[in-house]
Short mmCIF file of C-alpha atoms in Angstrom, two decimals:
data_model
loop_
_atom_site.label_atom_id
_atom_site.label_comp_id
_atom_site.label_asym_id
_atom_site.label_seq_id
_atom_site.Cartn_x
_atom_site.Cartn_y
_atom_site.Cartn_z
CA MET A 1 -5.92 -77.64 -51.91
CA LYS A 2 -2.25 -77.55 -50.64
CA LEU A 3 -1.88 -74.28 -52.65
CA ASN A 4 -4.93 -72.86 -50.87
CA GLU A 5 -3.52 -73.62 -47.60
CA LYS A 6 -0.12 -72.28 -48.56
CA ALA A 7 -1.88 -69.11 -49.42
CA LEU A 8 -4.03 -68.79 -46.51
CA LYS A 9 -0.81 -69.53 -44.25
CA GLN A 10 0.96 -66.55 -46.21
CA SER A 11 -2.07 -64.31 -45.76
CA MET A 12 -2.35 -64.82 -42.01
CA GLU A 13 1.69 -64.05 -41.72
CA ASN A 14 1.03 -61.08 -43.70
CA ALA A 15 -1.97 -59.97 -41.58
CA LYS A 16 0.10 -60.71 -38.46
CA LYS A 17 2.89 -58.30 -39.85
CA ASN A 18 0.86 -55.81 -40.61
CA PHE A 19 -0.99 -55.72 -37.01
CA ASN A 20 2.17 -55.84 -35.58
CA LYS A 21 3.25 -52.74 -37.46
CA CYS A 22 0.11 -50.79 -36.80
CA GLY A 23 0.43 -51.84 -32.83
CA ILE A 24 3.93 -50.37 -32.77
CA HIS A 25 2.62 -47.37 -34.48
CA LYS A 26 0.01 -46.85 -31.88
CA PHE A 27 2.00 -47.46 -29.26
CA ILE A 28 4.73 -45.02 -30.31
CA THR A 29 1.83 -42.55 -30.83
CA SER A 30 0.44 -42.93 -27.51
CA VAL A 31 3.67 -42.27 -26.10
CA LEU A 32 4.54 -39.29 -27.87
CA SER A 33 1.11 -37.88 -26.82
CA VAL A 34 1.68 -38.66 -23.15
CA VAL A 35 5.33 -36.68 -23.55
CA LEU A 36 3.69 -34.14 -25.20
CA ALA A 37 0.76 -33.70 -22.88
CA GLY A 38 3.34 -33.85 -19.97
CA THR A 39 5.52 -31.20 -21.40
CA THR A 40 2.75 -28.73 -21.63
CA VAL A 41 1.53 -29.45 -18.13
CA LEU A 42 5.03 -28.83 -16.83
CA TYR A 43 5.50 -25.60 -18.98
CA VAL A 44 2.26 -24.15 -17.63
CA LEU A 45 2.91 -25.25 -13.88
CA THR A 46 6.68 -23.73 -14.00
CA MET A 47 5.54 -20.63 -15.94
CA ASN A 48 5.28 -18.58 -12.77
CA MET A 49 8.54 -19.89 -11.33
CA ARG A 50 10.44 -18.85 -14.51
CA THR A 51 8.76 -15.59 -15.19
CA LYS A 52 9.12 -14.56 -11.22
CA PRO A 53 12.33 -12.53 -11.46
CA VAL A 54 11.36 -10.67 -14.17
CA THR A 55 7.92 -9.88 -12.36
CA ASP A 56 9.97 -9.13 -9.25
CA ARG A 57 12.02 -6.52 -10.79
CA LEU A 58 8.93 -4.86 -12.30
CA TRP A 59 7.03 -4.81 -9.17
CA GLU A 60 10.09 -3.74 -7.02
CA GLY A 61 9.34 -0.05 -8.57
CA HIS A 62 5.61 -0.37 -8.99
CA ASP A 63 4.80 2.01 -12.10
CA ASP A 64 8.12 3.81 -12.69
CA TYR A 65 11.11 3.22 -10.39
CA LEU A 66 13.96 5.79 -11.58
CA ASP A 67 17.03 4.73 -9.57
CA GLY A 68 20.16 6.45 -10.66
CA VAL A 69 19.15 7.52 -14.00
CA ASP A 70 20.63 10.69 -15.67
CA LYS A 71 17.81 12.12 -17.92
CA VAL A 72 14.16 10.98 -17.93
CA LEU A 73 11.23 12.23 -20.16
CA ILE A 74 7.60 11.18 -19.42
CA GLU A 75 5.19 12.83 -22.06
CA ASP A 76 1.55 12.88 -22.94
CA CYS A 77 0.88 9.87 -20.03
CA TYR A 78 -1.88 9.21 -17.99
CA PHE A 79 -1.31 7.61 -14.27
CA ALA A 80 -4.37 6.52 -12.38
CA ASP A 81 -5.89 4.36 -9.85
CA ASN A 82 -2.57 2.98 -8.14
CA ASP A 83 -3.19 1.97 -4.57
CA ASN A 84 -1.40 0.62 -1.26
CA ILE A 85 2.09 2.11 -2.46
CA ASP A 86 4.49 3.40 0.17
CA TYR A 87 6.09 6.30 -1.72
CA GLY A 88 5.06 7.81 -5.04
CA ALA A 89 1.80 5.77 -6.32
CA GLY A 90 2.45 7.03 -9.82
CA ILE A 91 6.27 7.80 -9.87
CA HIS A 92 8.98 7.14 -7.58
CA ALA A 93 12.28 9.15 -8.54
CA GLU A 94 15.38 8.76 -6.43
CA ASP A 95 18.82 9.91 -7.54
CA CYS A 96 17.20 11.25 -10.88
CA ASN A 97 18.98 14.23 -12.81
CA ASP A 98 17.20 15.96 -15.24
CA PHE A 99 13.71 14.70 -14.86
CA VAL A 100 10.99 16.04 -17.18
CA ILE A 101 7.44 15.58 -17.32
CA ARG A 102 5.01 17.17 -20.10
CA ASN A 103 1.33 16.99 -20.53
CA THR A 104 0.80 14.17 -18.10
CA THR A 105 -2.24 13.41 -15.73
CA PHE A 106 -2.10 12.01 -12.30
CA GLU A 107 -5.56 11.02 -11.53
CA ASP A 108 -6.81 9.07 -8.20
CA LEU A 109 -3.35 7.73 -7.00
CA HIS A 110 -2.88 6.94 -3.35
CA ALA A 111 0.64 6.23 -1.55
CA ASP A 112 0.44 5.05 2.05
CA ASP A 113 3.26 7.26 2.96
CA ARG A 114 4.53 10.35 0.92
CA GLY A 115 3.83 11.88 -2.37
CA GLY A 116 0.57 10.42 -3.60
CA ALA A 117 1.29 10.98 -7.25
CA VAL A 118 5.05 11.40 -7.30
CA TYR A 119 7.68 11.38 -4.92
CA LEU A 120 10.96 12.85 -5.54
CA THR A 121 14.24 12.30 -3.30
CA ALA A 122 17.93 12.78 -3.87
CA GLY A 123 18.72 9.42 -2.26
CA ASP A 124 22.13 8.76 -1.49
CA LEU A 125 23.85 11.30 -3.61
CA ALA A 126 26.18 13.39 -1.53
CA ASN A 127 26.44 17.00 -3.31
CA GLY A 128 24.88 18.97 -6.13
CA SER A 129 21.23 19.03 -6.79
CA VAL A 130 18.27 16.92 -8.40
CA PRO A 131 16.31 19.15 -10.80
CA SER A 132 12.49 17.81 -11.83
CA TYR A 133 10.29 19.80 -14.17
CA PHE A 134 6.71 19.44 -14.69
CA TYR A 135 4.97 21.17 -17.78
CA ARG A 136 1.15 21.49 -18.34
CA SER A 137 0.35 18.43 -16.35
CA THR A 138 -2.58 17.93 -14.10
CA PHE A 139 -2.78 16.34 -10.63
CA ASP A 140 -6.55 15.39 -9.45
CA GLY A 141 -7.90 13.56 -6.93
CA ASN A 142 -4.48 12.04 -5.56
CA ARG A 143 -4.12 11.33 -1.83
CA SER A 144 -1.10 10.10 0.73
CA GLY A 145 -1.19 8.94 4.17
CA GLU A 146 1.29 11.15 5.50
CA ASP A 147 2.72 14.42 3.30
CA GLY A 148 2.16 15.64 -0.14
CA GLY A 149 -1.06 14.47 -1.37
CA ALA A 150 0.26 15.00 -5.24
CA ILE A 151 4.03 15.68 -4.94
CA CYS A 152 6.55 15.24 -2.03
CA CYS A 153 9.91 16.56 -2.34
CA ASP A 154 12.50 14.93 -0.01
CA SER A 155 15.88 15.44 0.68
CA GLY A 156 19.10 13.30 0.49
CA MET A 157 22.37 13.54 2.52
CA SER A 158 23.46 17.13 1.77
CA ILE A 159 21.92 17.28 -1.57
CA MET A 160 18.81 19.48 -2.60
CA THR A 161 16.00 18.01 -4.75
CA ASN A 162 14.72 20.87 -7.13
CA ALA A 163 10.92 20.61 -8.28
CA THR A 164 9.33 23.15 -10.69
CA THR A 165 5.89 23.14 -12.16
CA TYR A 166 4.96 25.19 -15.17
CA GLY A 167 1.18 25.80 -15.85
CA CYS A 168 0.15 22.55 -13.76
CA ASP A 169 -3.25 22.05 -12.12
CA PHE A 170 -3.49 20.66 -8.68
CA ILE A 171 -7.29 19.96 -7.73
CA ASN A 172 -9.00 17.96 -5.06
CA ASN A 173 -5.63 16.44 -3.82
CA SER A 174 -5.31 15.70 -0.06
CA ALA A 175 -2.67 14.64 2.73
CA VAL A 176 -3.33 13.26 5.96
CA GLU A 177 -0.64 15.14 7.44
CA ASN A 178 1.04 18.42 5.52
CA GLY A 179 0.79 19.89 2.19
CA GLY A 180 -2.43 18.65 0.71
CA ALA A 181 -0.92 19.15 -3.08
CA VAL A 182 2.60 19.67 -2.22
CA CYS A 183 5.07 19.10 0.58
CA THR A 184 8.64 20.02 0.88
CA ALA A 185 11.12 18.71 3.00
CA LEU A 186 14.27 19.95 4.47
CA ASP A 187 16.77 21.36 1.77
CA CYS A 188 14.33 21.09 -1.18
CA ARG A 189 13.04 23.90 -3.56
CA PHE A 190 9.95 24.12 -5.13
CA GLY A 191 8.58 26.64 -7.85
CA PHE A 192 5.03 27.05 -8.98
CA PHE A 193 4.98 29.04 -12.44
CA SER A 194 2.83 29.72 -15.27
CA ASP A 195 3.84 27.95 -18.56
CA LYS A 196 6.55 29.97 -20.44
CA GLU A 197 5.33 28.73 -23.90
CA THR A 198 1.55 28.85 -23.80
CA GLY A 199 1.11 31.54 -20.93
CA LYS A 200 -1.22 28.98 -19.04
CA ALA A 201 -1.29 29.66 -15.02
CA GLY A 202 -1.06 27.12 -12.86
CA THR A 203 -4.22 26.25 -10.71
CA MET A 204 -4.27 25.44 -7.13
CA LYS A 205 -8.10 24.17 -6.01
CA ASN A 206 -9.74 22.33 -3.47
CA ASN A 207 -6.58 20.69 -2.01
CA SER A 208 -6.58 19.78 1.76
CA ALA A 209 -4.43 18.56 4.67
CA GLY A 210 -5.19 17.04 8.16
CA GLU A 211 -2.52 19.23 9.73
CA LEU A 212 -0.59 22.11 7.77
CA GLY A 213 -0.60 23.41 4.47
CA GLY A 214 -4.08 22.42 2.16
CA GLY A 215 -1.85 23.66 -0.87
CA PHE A 216 1.53 23.79 -0.05
CA TYR A 217 3.54 22.69 2.80
CA GLN A 218 7.16 24.31 3.28
CA GLY A 219 9.59 22.37 5.69
CA GLY A 220 12.51 23.70 7.26
CA ASN A 221 15.02 25.75 4.98
CA SER A 222 13.10 24.95 1.90
CA PRO A 223 12.56 28.01 -0.71
CA LEU A 224 9.22 28.09 -2.52
CA HIS A 225 9.01 30.43 -5.28
CA PHE A 226 5.77 31.59 -7.20
CA GLY A 227 5.32 32.99 -10.49
CA GLY A 228 2.60 33.94 -13.04
CA GLU A 229 -0.77 33.45 -12.02
CA ILE A 230 -2.21 31.47 -8.89
CA TYR A 231 -5.67 30.42 -8.53
CA ALA A 232 -6.80 29.09 -5.45
#
């Protein structure tokens, strides 16, 4: 009898120990689960805060803000449907030397001010020139709230912004004020030529402006050069 009581007592103690161990294990598991869930929630809630500096840097220049870059090449690209941007809804290039675009389409872009698709400016450079070259590219259905439905060339301090197109098509672009397709400001130079490699002629068709220059508007002392065939 005493042996049975002793065995029963030992069994109860063992069961109690096992229960305590299981309880502690469950408690630790519960605490870890709460900590993990809290960490996950905190990570999600602070994600915007942690990524905001990167997002801000990206949005400062919308699609492409090229500030002080020496050489840029954009080739076989497609820009479309950007809106509510002040200058250059596709590309805003400032202080950019040797800027080249090839075989690229700009479609349905809208700038509130100048350069529906592309805005080029010499910015704060003090002298010299900023050349830009467009090859076999299409500007279709772009709009600006002021000047240059497709392209606006703006001047810097005493510097000239040079833009030359080779075999490019300007179709259905519009500006509220001047230059339905292209507007050049003071001391800017713009050229419109056939493509040297393929012989493709440039096209100027169905562009419109609310004030001056349905196709081109040449401002002030801006030289405007044409070569090859032009369809209007």
